[in-house]
């Protein structure tokens, strides 16, 4: 199958064409842009650059800063059929011919389900202070409903206990895309009922683990489900239906709000928030058309998710663009936005790439890309998105829960993995985050994506995103040079 890139996916022109084909409204003009042209700013870091040595401590982070790393269940766990785990949409999708590179699946992945104790030791050796992982919904409720599976909860209890024993703070994501297949068969996220099933699942997890998990994230990257799963279809469930896509966006936001309320209802003191992948959207040139197009692009990429949660309304330009008769507009019930905007404790930001938007709503590439051709390496985008959130939404506590890049890392004969490009990338993005902190952005932690090489969805195992190399045939773990570097960053609490 020819794979559509994420960049194509995010092309506003492509979305516009598919949206129009499905009857959504034409793109309306809109005032003022967000961000600004990047000319004269810092440069993107070179993925082939040589690092200049270890951290020197010139850029010190606040005391207690939460240096971390992140993973997700389907991408690392394996153990697909163990201890009562049910099927997820990603089991179905990845086993279907032609859906993933080389037909790869998460059946075994990094075998973390069996090797979690060794992985916990690797985290301790890194000096991590925070570990962000996700809970597999079909391990807790095989079919997405009913009494929780104790063996599933026990696995995460062992993981969480192991983190505490090693002085690492757990941060658990409730949904990182592995929807129980039975719920998909009942309509998936197109079905409003799925949001209520999610709240019940969240309640079961809060009651099973809540006393030991200080920070919860609700839905990981709702936008990726919307765009990759329902617009382009190169992620599960593999549909191409723009009307359904934005109805799904609303139901994912509703599920987020219901889960926030479910946590409060347990009386927990745990903190909770969404995990949003955000992209600074810059006009590609100085024209008024590019400015307007970039603003609307920003609406779809960022404000659709941020405004609904933090302002209690969807952005008017996006709603106008979708049209009053869109499935999404018709799916918004009285009270939904109050639920979606239930107060949160922290906002998780995932930053990978900026977009440069042309007057016709397309995008252009300005900076070197990583092995993932959708990813332009532009560290200043980290600064821009963090400062923009604080400027536009107030001082909501922030955590960066994903930032990283893939490389074709290889294990050399002497047993080392030299991933110098990753060190340059991380250093430059951490420096940008530091600049934001020094200007008052309340950023409390930062998590590298990812702790381990893992199953990169449609890309299978081709892209390696980890600090730790996984030799899949043997499941041997080898900390890459970036892992050694990161340990020194954590030790120095700075760069
Ligand atoms: O691997 C993914 C992760 O699951 C969600 N955020 C982006 C990462 C890299 O594509």
Coordinates of C-alpha atoms and ligand atoms in Angstrom, one line a residue:
X1 CA 0.0 0.0 0.0
X2 CA 1.3 3.5 -0.7
X3 CA 1.4 5.3 2.6
X4 CA 0.2 8.8 2.9
X5 CA 2.6 10.9 5.0
X6 CA 1.4 12.8 8.0
X7 CA 2.4 16.0 6.1
X8 CA 0.0 15.1 3.3
X9 CA -2.6 14.2 6.0
X10 CA -2.3 17.6 7.5
X11 CA -2.5 19.4 4.2
X12 CA -5.4 21.8 4.6
X13 CA -5.9 21.5 0.9
X14 CA -6.4 17.8 1.2
X15 CA -8.7 18.2 4.1
X16 CA -10.6 20.9 2.3
X17 CA -11.0 18.7 -0.7
X18 CA -12.2 15.7 1.3
X19 CA -14.4 17.9 3.5
X20 CA -16.0 19.4 0.5
X21 CA -16.5 16.0 -1.1
X22 CA -18.4 15.0 2.0
X23 CA -20.5 18.1 2.2
X24 CA -18.7 20.2 4.8
X25 CA -18.7 23.9 4.3
X26 CA -16.0 25.7 2.3
X27 CA -13.1 27.3 4.2
X28 CA -14.1 30.7 5.3
X29 CA -11.7 33.5 5.7
X30 CA -10.6 34.5 9.2
X31 CA -8.7 37.4 10.8
X32 CA -5.2 37.6 12.2
X33 CA -2.7 34.8 12.3
X34 CA -1.1 33.0 15.1
X35 CA 2.6 32.8 15.4
X36 CA 4.6 34.6 12.8
X37 CA 7.0 34.0 9.9
X38 CA 10.0 32.3 11.3
X39 CA 12.5 34.3 9.2
X40 CA 15.4 35.6 11.4
X41 CA 14.7 33.1 14.2
X42 CA 16.9 30.3 15.4
X43 CA 17.6 27.5 12.9
X44 CA 16.3 23.9 12.9
X45 CA 18.9 21.6 14.5
X46 CA 20.7 19.3 12.0
X47 CA 19.8 15.7 12.5
X48 CA 23.3 14.6 11.5
X49 CA 25.1 17.1 13.8
X50 CA 27.7 16.0 16.2
X51 CA 26.9 16.9 19.8
X52 CA 29.3 19.2 21.5
X53 CA 29.8 17.1 24.6
X54 CA 27.9 16.6 27.8
X55 CA 25.7 19.1 29.6
X56 CA 27.7 22.0 31.1
X57 CA 25.0 23.1 33.5
X58 CA 24.7 26.5 31.9
X59 CA 21.0 26.2 31.5
X60 CA 19.7 25.1 34.9
X61 CA 16.1 23.9 35.2
X62 CA 13.9 24.7 38.2
X63 CA 14.5 22.5 41.3
X64 CA 12.5 19.3 41.1
X65 CA 11.9 19.6 37.4
X66 CA 10.3 16.3 36.2
X67 CA 12.7 14.8 33.7
X68 CA 10.9 11.9 32.2
X69 CA 10.3 9.5 29.3
X70 CA 7.1 8.3 27.7
X71 CA 5.7 5.1 26.1
X72 CA 2.3 3.7 25.3
X73 CA 0.7 0.3 25.9
X74 CA 0.2 -1.0 22.4
X75 CA 3.6 0.3 21.2
X76 CA 5.6 -1.6 23.8
X77 CA 3.7 -4.2 25.8
X78 CA 3.1 -7.2 23.5
X79 CA 1.4 -9.9 25.5
X80 CA -1.6 -9.4 23.2
X81 CA -3.5 -12.4 24.3
X82 CA -2.5 -12.6 28.0
X83 CA -4.4 -12.4 31.2
X84 CA -7.7 -11.7 29.7
X85 CA -6.8 -8.9 27.4
X86 CA -9.3 -8.3 24.7
X87 CA -8.8 -7.2 21.1
X88 CA -8.2 -3.6 20.2
X89 CA -8.7 -1.7 17.0
X90 CA -5.0 -1.7 16.5
X91 CA -4.9 -5.6 16.7
X92 CA -7.5 -5.7 14.0
X93 CA -5.9 -2.9 11.9
X94 CA -2.3 -4.1 12.1
X95 CA -3.2 -7.7 11.3
X96 CA -5.1 -6.6 8.1
X97 CA -3.0 -7.0 5.0
X98 CA -1.2 -3.9 3.8
X99 CA -2.0 -1.6 6.8
X100 CA 1.4 -1.4 8.4
X101 CA 4.9 -1.5 7.0
X102 CA 6.1 -5.1 6.6
X103 CA 2.8 -6.2 8.1
X104 CA 4.2 -5.4 11.6
X105 CA 1.9 -5.7 14.6
X106 CA 2.1 -5.0 18.3
X107 CA 1.6 -8.7 19.2
X108 CA 5.1 -8.8 20.8
X109 CA 6.4 -5.3 20.4
X110 CA 9.1 -4.7 23.0
X111 CA 7.7 -7.5 25.2
X112 CA 7.4 -5.0 28.0
X113 CA 4.5 -6.9 29.5
X114 CA 7.0 -9.6 30.5
X115 CA 10.1 -7.5 30.8
X116 CA 8.7 -4.5 32.7
X117 CA 10.8 -5.1 35.8
X118 CA 14.0 -4.9 33.7
X119 CA 12.7 -1.8 32.0
X120 CA 12.0 -0.3 35.4
X121 CA 15.6 -0.9 36.3
X122 CA 16.7 0.8 33.1
X123 CA 14.5 3.8 34.0
X124 CA 16.2 4.0 37.5
X125 CA 19.6 3.8 35.8
X126 CA 18.6 6.7 33.6
X127 CA 17.7 8.7 36.7
X128 CA 14.1 9.3 35.5
X129 CA 11.9 11.3 37.8
X130 CA 8.7 10.8 35.8
X131 CA 7.5 8.0 33.6
X132 CA 4.5 8.5 31.3
X133 CA 2.9 5.2 30.2
X134 CA -0.6 4.3 29.0
X135 CA -3.1 1.8 30.2
X136 CA -4.5 -0.6 27.7
X137 CA -8.3 -0.3 27.8
X138 CA -8.8 -3.9 26.5
X139 CA -6.7 -5.3 29.4
X140 CA -9.0 -3.7 31.8
X141 CA -12.3 -4.3 30.0
X142 CA -11.8 -6.9 27.2
X143 CA -15.0 -5.7 25.4
X144 CA -14.9 -2.1 26.7
X145 CA -17.7 -2.6 29.2
X146 CA -18.4 -4.3 32.5
X147 CA -16.4 -5.3 35.6
X148 CA -12.7 -4.6 35.4
X149 CA -10.3 -7.5 34.7
X150 CA -8.3 -7.8 37.9
X151 CA -5.3 -9.4 36.2
X152 CA -5.1 -6.3 33.9
X153 CA -5.3 -3.9 36.8
X154 CA -2.7 -6.0 38.7
X155 CA -0.2 -5.6 35.8
X156 CA -0.4 -1.8 36.1
X157 CA -0.3 -2.0 39.9
X158 CA 3.0 -3.9 39.7
X159 CA 4.3 -1.3 37.3
X160 CA 3.2 1.6 39.4
X161 CA 4.6 0.0 42.6
X162 CA 7.9 -0.6 40.8
X163 CA 8.1 3.0 39.8
X164 CA 7.5 4.2 43.4
X165 CA 10.2 1.8 44.6
X166 CA 12.6 3.4 42.3
X167 CA 11.7 7.0 43.1
X168 CA 10.0 7.6 39.8
X169 CA 6.6 9.4 39.6
X170 CA 3.9 7.6 37.5
X171 CA 2.0 9.6 34.9
X172 CA -0.7 7.4 33.4
X173 CA -2.6 8.0 30.1
X174 CA -6.0 6.4 30.0
X175 CA -6.4 6.1 26.2
X176 CA -3.5 5.9 23.7
X177 CA -5.6 4.7 20.7
X178 CA -6.2 1.1 21.6
X179 CA -10.0 1.2 21.6
X180 CA -11.6 -2.2 22.4
X181 CA -12.7 -3.7 19.1
X182 CA -16.1 -4.5 20.5
X183 CA -16.7 -0.8 21.0
X184 CA -15.5 -0.1 17.5
X185 CA -18.0 -2.7 16.3
X186 CA -20.7 -0.7 18.1
X187 CA -19.7 2.5 16.2
X188 CA -16.4 3.4 17.9
X189 CA -15.9 7.1 18.6
X190 CA -18.6 8.0 16.1
X191 CA -21.0 6.7 18.7
X192 CA -21.6 9.2 21.5
X193 CA -22.1 6.2 23.8
X194 CA -18.3 5.4 23.6
X195 CA -17.6 8.6 25.6
X196 CA -19.7 7.3 28.4
X197 CA -18.1 3.8 28.2
X198 CA -14.7 5.6 28.5
X199 CA -15.9 7.4 31.6
X200 CA -16.8 4.1 33.2
X201 CA -13.5 2.5 32.2
X202 CA -11.7 5.6 33.7
X203 CA -13.6 5.2 36.9
X204 CA -12.6 1.6 37.2
X205 CA -8.9 2.5 36.6
X206 CA -9.1 5.4 39.1
X207 CA -10.6 3.1 41.7
X208 CA -8.0 0.3 41.0
X209 CA -4.9 2.5 40.8
X210 CA -5.8 6.0 41.8
X211 CA -4.2 6.1 45.2
X212 CA -0.8 5.5 43.6
X213 CA -1.0 7.6 40.5
X214 CA -0.5 11.3 41.1
X215 CA -1.0 12.4 37.5
X216 CA -3.5 11.3 34.8
X217 CA -3.8 12.1 31.2
X218 CA -7.2 11.4 29.5
X219 CA -6.9 11.0 25.7
X220 CA -3.6 11.0 23.9
X221 CA -3.6 13.2 20.8
X222 CA -7.3 13.2 19.9
X223 CA -6.3 15.1 16.7
X224 CA -4.3 12.1 15.5
X225 CA -7.4 9.8 15.9
X226 CA -9.4 12.4 14.0
X227 CA -6.9 13.0 11.2
X228 CA -5.0 9.7 10.8
X229 CA -7.9 7.4 11.8
X230 CA -10.9 9.1 10.1
X231 CA -9.6 11.5 7.5
X232 CA -6.8 9.7 5.8
X233 CA -7.3 6.3 7.3
X234 CA -3.7 5.2 7.7
X235 CA -4.3 4.6 11.4
X236 CA -7.0 2.5 13.0
X237 CA -9.9 2.3 12.4
X238 CA -8.8 3.2 8.9
X239 CA -11.7 5.4 7.6
X240 CA -11.9 8.3 5.3
X241 CA -14.9 10.3 6.3
X242 CA -14.4 14.0 7.2
X243 CA -17.9 14.3 8.6
X244 CA -17.3 11.4 10.9
X245 CA -13.9 12.7 11.7
X246 CA -15.1 15.9 13.4
X247 CA -18.0 14.1 15.1
X248 CA -15.3 11.9 16.5
X249 CA -13.3 15.0 17.6
X250 CA -16.3 16.1 19.6
X251 CA -16.9 12.7 21.2
X252 CA -13.2 12.4 22.2
X253 CA -13.4 15.9 23.8
X254 CA -16.5 14.8 25.6
X255 CA -14.9 11.7 26.8
X256 CA -12.0 13.8 28.1
X257 CA -14.4 15.9 30.1
X258 CA -16.4 13.0 31.5
X259 CA -13.1 11.4 32.7
X260 CA -12.1 14.5 34.5
X261 CA -15.4 14.5 36.3
X262 CA -15.1 10.8 37.0
X263 CA -11.8 11.4 38.8
X264 CA -13.2 14.2 40.8
X265 CA -16.2 12.0 41.8
X266 CA -13.8 9.5 43.4
X267 CA -12.5 12.2 45.7
X268 CA -9.0 11.6 44.4
X269 CA -6.4 14.3 44.9
X270 CA -4.7 13.2 41.7
X271 CA -4.2 15.7 38.9
X272 CA -5.6 15.3 35.4
X273 CA -5.5 16.8 32.0
X274 CA -5.5 16.1 28.3
X275 CA -2.5 15.2 26.1
X276 CA -2.5 17.3 23.0
X277 CA -0.1 17.3 20.1
X278 CA 0.1 21.0 19.2
X279 CA 1.7 22.5 16.1
X280 CA 2.7 26.2 15.7
X281 CA 1.2 27.2 12.3
X282 CA 3.0 30.0 10.5
X283 CA 2.1 31.7 7.3
X284 CA 4.5 30.5 4.6
X285 CA 4.8 34.0 3.2
X286 CA 3.8 37.6 4.0
X287 CA 0.5 37.5 2.0
X288 CA -2.8 38.2 3.6
X289 CA -4.0 34.9 2.1
X290 CA -1.3 32.9 3.8
X291 CA -2.1 34.7 7.1
X292 CA -5.7 33.8 6.9
X293 CA -5.0 30.2 5.9
X294 CA -2.5 29.8 8.7
X295 CA -5.1 31.1 11.2
X296 CA -7.7 28.6 10.1
X297 CA -5.1 25.8 10.0
X298 CA -4.3 26.7 13.6
X299 CA -7.9 26.3 14.4
X300 CA -8.0 22.8 13.1
X301 CA -4.6 21.9 14.6
X302 CA -4.7 23.6 18.0
X303 CA -7.7 25.7 18.9
X304 CA -10.3 23.0 18.3
X305 CA -8.8 21.1 21.2
X306 CA -7.5 24.0 23.4
X307 CA -10.4 26.3 23.2
X308 CA -13.0 23.7 24.0
X309 CA -11.1 22.5 27.1
X310 CA -9.8 25.9 28.3
X311 CA -12.4 28.3 27.1
X312 CA -15.5 26.2 26.9
X313 CA -16.2 26.9 23.2
X314 CA -15.2 25.6 19.9
X315 CA -13.4 28.1 17.6
X316 CA -16.0 29.9 15.5
X317 CA -13.9 29.9 12.4
X318 CA -13.6 26.1 12.5
X319 CA -17.3 25.6 13.2
X320 CA -18.1 28.0 10.3
X321 CA -15.7 26.1 8.1
X322 CA -17.3 22.8 8.9
X323 CA -20.8 24.2 8.4
X324 CA -23.9 24.3 10.6
X325 CA -25.1 21.0 9.2
X326 CA -21.9 19.2 9.9
X327 CA -22.2 16.0 11.9
X328 CA -20.1 17.6 14.5
X329 CA -22.3 20.7 14.8
X330 CA -25.3 18.5 15.1
X331 CA -23.7 16.3 17.6
X332 CA -23.0 19.0 20.2
X333 CA -25.6 18.6 22.9
X334 CA -26.6 21.1 25.6
X335 CA -24.1 21.0 28.4
X336 CA -21.3 19.2 26.4
X337 CA -19.0 22.2 26.4
X338 CA -19.4 22.6 30.2
X339 CA -18.4 19.0 30.6
X340 CA -15.5 19.3 28.2
X341 CA -14.2 22.4 29.9
X342 CA -14.3 20.9 33.4
X343 CA -11.3 22.4 35.2
X344 CA -8.0 20.6 34.6
X345 CA -4.9 20.5 36.7
X346 CA -2.3 20.3 33.9
X347 CA -2.0 20.4 30.2
X348 CA 0.2 17.9 28.5
X349 CA 1.9 19.3 25.3
X350 CA 3.4 17.1 22.6
X351 CA 5.6 18.9 20.2
X352 CA 7.2 17.5 17.1
X353 CA 6.9 19.9 14.1
X354 CA 5.7 23.3 12.9
X355 CA 3.6 23.9 9.8
X356 CA 4.1 26.6 7.2
X357 CA 0.8 27.3 5.5
X358 CA 0.4 28.7 2.0
X359 CA -2.4 31.0 0.9
X360 CA -4.3 28.0 -0.7
X361 CA -4.2 26.1 2.6
X362 CA -1.3 23.8 1.7
X363 CA 1.9 23.5 3.5
X364 CA 5.6 23.8 2.6
X365 CA 8.7 22.4 4.3
X366 CA 11.2 24.9 5.7
X367 CA 13.6 22.9 7.8
X368 CA 15.5 19.6 7.6
X369 CA 13.2 16.6 8.3
X370 CA 13.9 13.5 10.4
X371 CA 13.4 9.9 9.3
X372 CA 9.7 10.8 9.6
X373 CA 9.2 13.0 6.5
X374 CA 6.3 14.9 8.2
X375 CA 8.7 16.1 11.0
X376 CA 10.5 19.4 10.3
X377 CA 13.2 19.9 13.0
X378 CA 12.5 23.3 14.4
X379 CA 13.3 23.7 18.1
X380 CA 12.0 27.3 18.3
X381 CA 8.5 25.8 17.6
X382 CA 8.7 24.4 21.1
X383 CA 9.3 27.8 22.6
X384 CA 6.5 29.3 20.4
X385 CA 3.9 26.7 21.3
X386 CA 4.7 26.8 25.1
X387 CA 4.7 30.6 25.3
X388 CA 1.6 30.9 23.1
X389 CA -0.4 28.6 25.4
X390 CA 0.5 30.7 28.4
X391 CA -0.2 33.9 26.6
X392 CA -3.6 32.8 25.1
X393 CA -4.9 30.5 27.9
X394 CA -3.3 31.8 31.1
X395 CA -0.9 30.1 33.5
X396 CA -2.2 26.5 33.3
X397 CA 0.5 24.1 34.5
X398 CA 2.2 22.5 31.6
X399 CA 4.1 19.2 31.0
X400 CA 5.8 18.2 27.8
X401 CA 4.8 14.6 27.5
X402 CA 6.3 13.9 24.1
X403 CA 9.2 15.3 22.1
X404 CA 11.8 13.3 20.1
X405 CA 12.7 12.0 16.6
X406 CA 13.1 8.8 14.8
X407 CA 16.4 7.6 13.4
X408 CA 17.7 4.5 11.6
X409 CA 19.8 3.6 14.6
X410 CA 22.1 0.6 14.4
X411 CA 23.8 -1.5 17.0
X412 CA 27.5 -1.5 16.3
X413 CA 29.8 -4.5 16.7
X414 CA 31.2 -3.0 19.9
X415 CA 27.7 -2.9 21.4
X416 CA 27.0 0.8 21.2
X417 CA 24.4 2.9 19.4
X418 CA 25.7 6.3 18.4
X419 CA 22.6 8.5 17.9
X420 CA 24.2 11.9 17.9
X421 CA 21.4 13.5 15.9
X422 CA 19.0 12.6 18.7
X423 CA 21.3 14.3 21.3
X424 CA 21.4 17.5 19.2
X425 CA 17.6 17.4 18.7
X426 CA 16.9 16.9 22.4
X427 CA 19.4 19.5 23.6
X428 CA 18.0 22.2 21.2
X429 CA 14.4 21.5 22.2
X430 CA 15.2 21.4 25.9
X431 CA 17.0 24.7 25.5
X432 CA 13.9 26.1 23.8
X433 CA 11.8 24.8 26.7
X434 CA 14.2 26.4 29.2
X435 CA 13.8 29.8 27.4
X436 CA 10.1 29.5 27.8
X437 CA 10.4 28.7 31.5
X438 CA 12.7 31.6 32.0
X439 CA 10.0 33.9 30.5
X440 CA 7.4 32.6 33.0
X441 CA 5.9 29.6 31.3
X442 CA 4.8 27.2 34.1
X443 CA 6.4 24.1 32.6
X444 CA 7.0 21.4 35.3
X445 CA 8.3 18.4 33.4
X446 CA 9.5 17.1 30.1
X447 CA 9.3 13.6 28.7
X448 CA 11.4 12.3 25.8
X449 CA 9.4 10.2 23.3
X450 CA 10.4 7.5 23.7
X451 CA 12.0 5.4 26.5
X452 CA 12.3 2.4 24.2
X453 CA 12.3 1.7 20.5
X454 CA 8.7 0.6 19.7
X455 CA 5.9 -0.1 17.3
X456 CA 5.5 3.2 15.4
X457 CA 1.9 2.5 14.2
X458 CA 1.7 2.4 10.4
X459 CA 5.5 2.6 10.2
X460 CA 5.8 -0.7 12.2
X461 CA 9.3 -1.1 13.6
X462 CA 11.1 0.8 10.9
X463 CA 11.5 4.0 12.8
X464 CA 13.4 3.9 16.1
X465 CA 12.3 6.6 18.5
X466 CA 13.9 5.3 21.7
X467 CA 16.6 6.4 24.1
X468 CA 17.1 2.6 24.5
X469 CA 17.7 0.4 21.5
X470 CA 15.6 -2.7 21.3
X471 CA 17.1 -5.6 19.4
X472 CA 13.8 -7.2 18.5
X473 CA 14.9 -10.7 17.7
X474 CA 16.5 -11.1 21.2
X475 CA 14.6 -8.3 23.0
X476 CA 18.0 -7.2 24.3
X477 CA 18.0 -3.5 25.5
X478 CA 21.0 -1.3 24.8
X479 CA 20.9 2.3 26.1
X480 CA 21.9 4.6 23.2
X481 CA 24.4 7.3 23.5
X482 CA 21.5 9.7 23.9
X483 CA 20.4 7.8 27.0
X484 CA 23.9 8.3 28.6
X485 CA 23.7 11.9 27.7
X486 CA 20.2 12.3 29.1
X487 CA 21.3 10.7 32.4
X488 CA 23.9 13.5 32.7
X489 CA 21.3 16.2 31.9
X490 CA 19.1 14.8 34.7
X491 CA 22.0 14.6 37.1
X492 CA 23.0 18.2 36.3
X493 CA 19.3 19.3 36.2
X494 CA 20.2 21.2 33.1
X495 CA 22.2 21.6 29.9
Ligands
LIG1 O1 4.7 7.2 18.4 C1 3.8 8.3 18.4 C2 3.0 8.4 19.7 O2 2.2 7.2 19.9 C3 2.1 9.5 19.7 N1 2.8 10.8 19.4 C4 3.7 10.8 18.2 C5 4.6 9.6 18.4 C6 5.6 9.6 17.2 O3 4.9 9.6 16.0

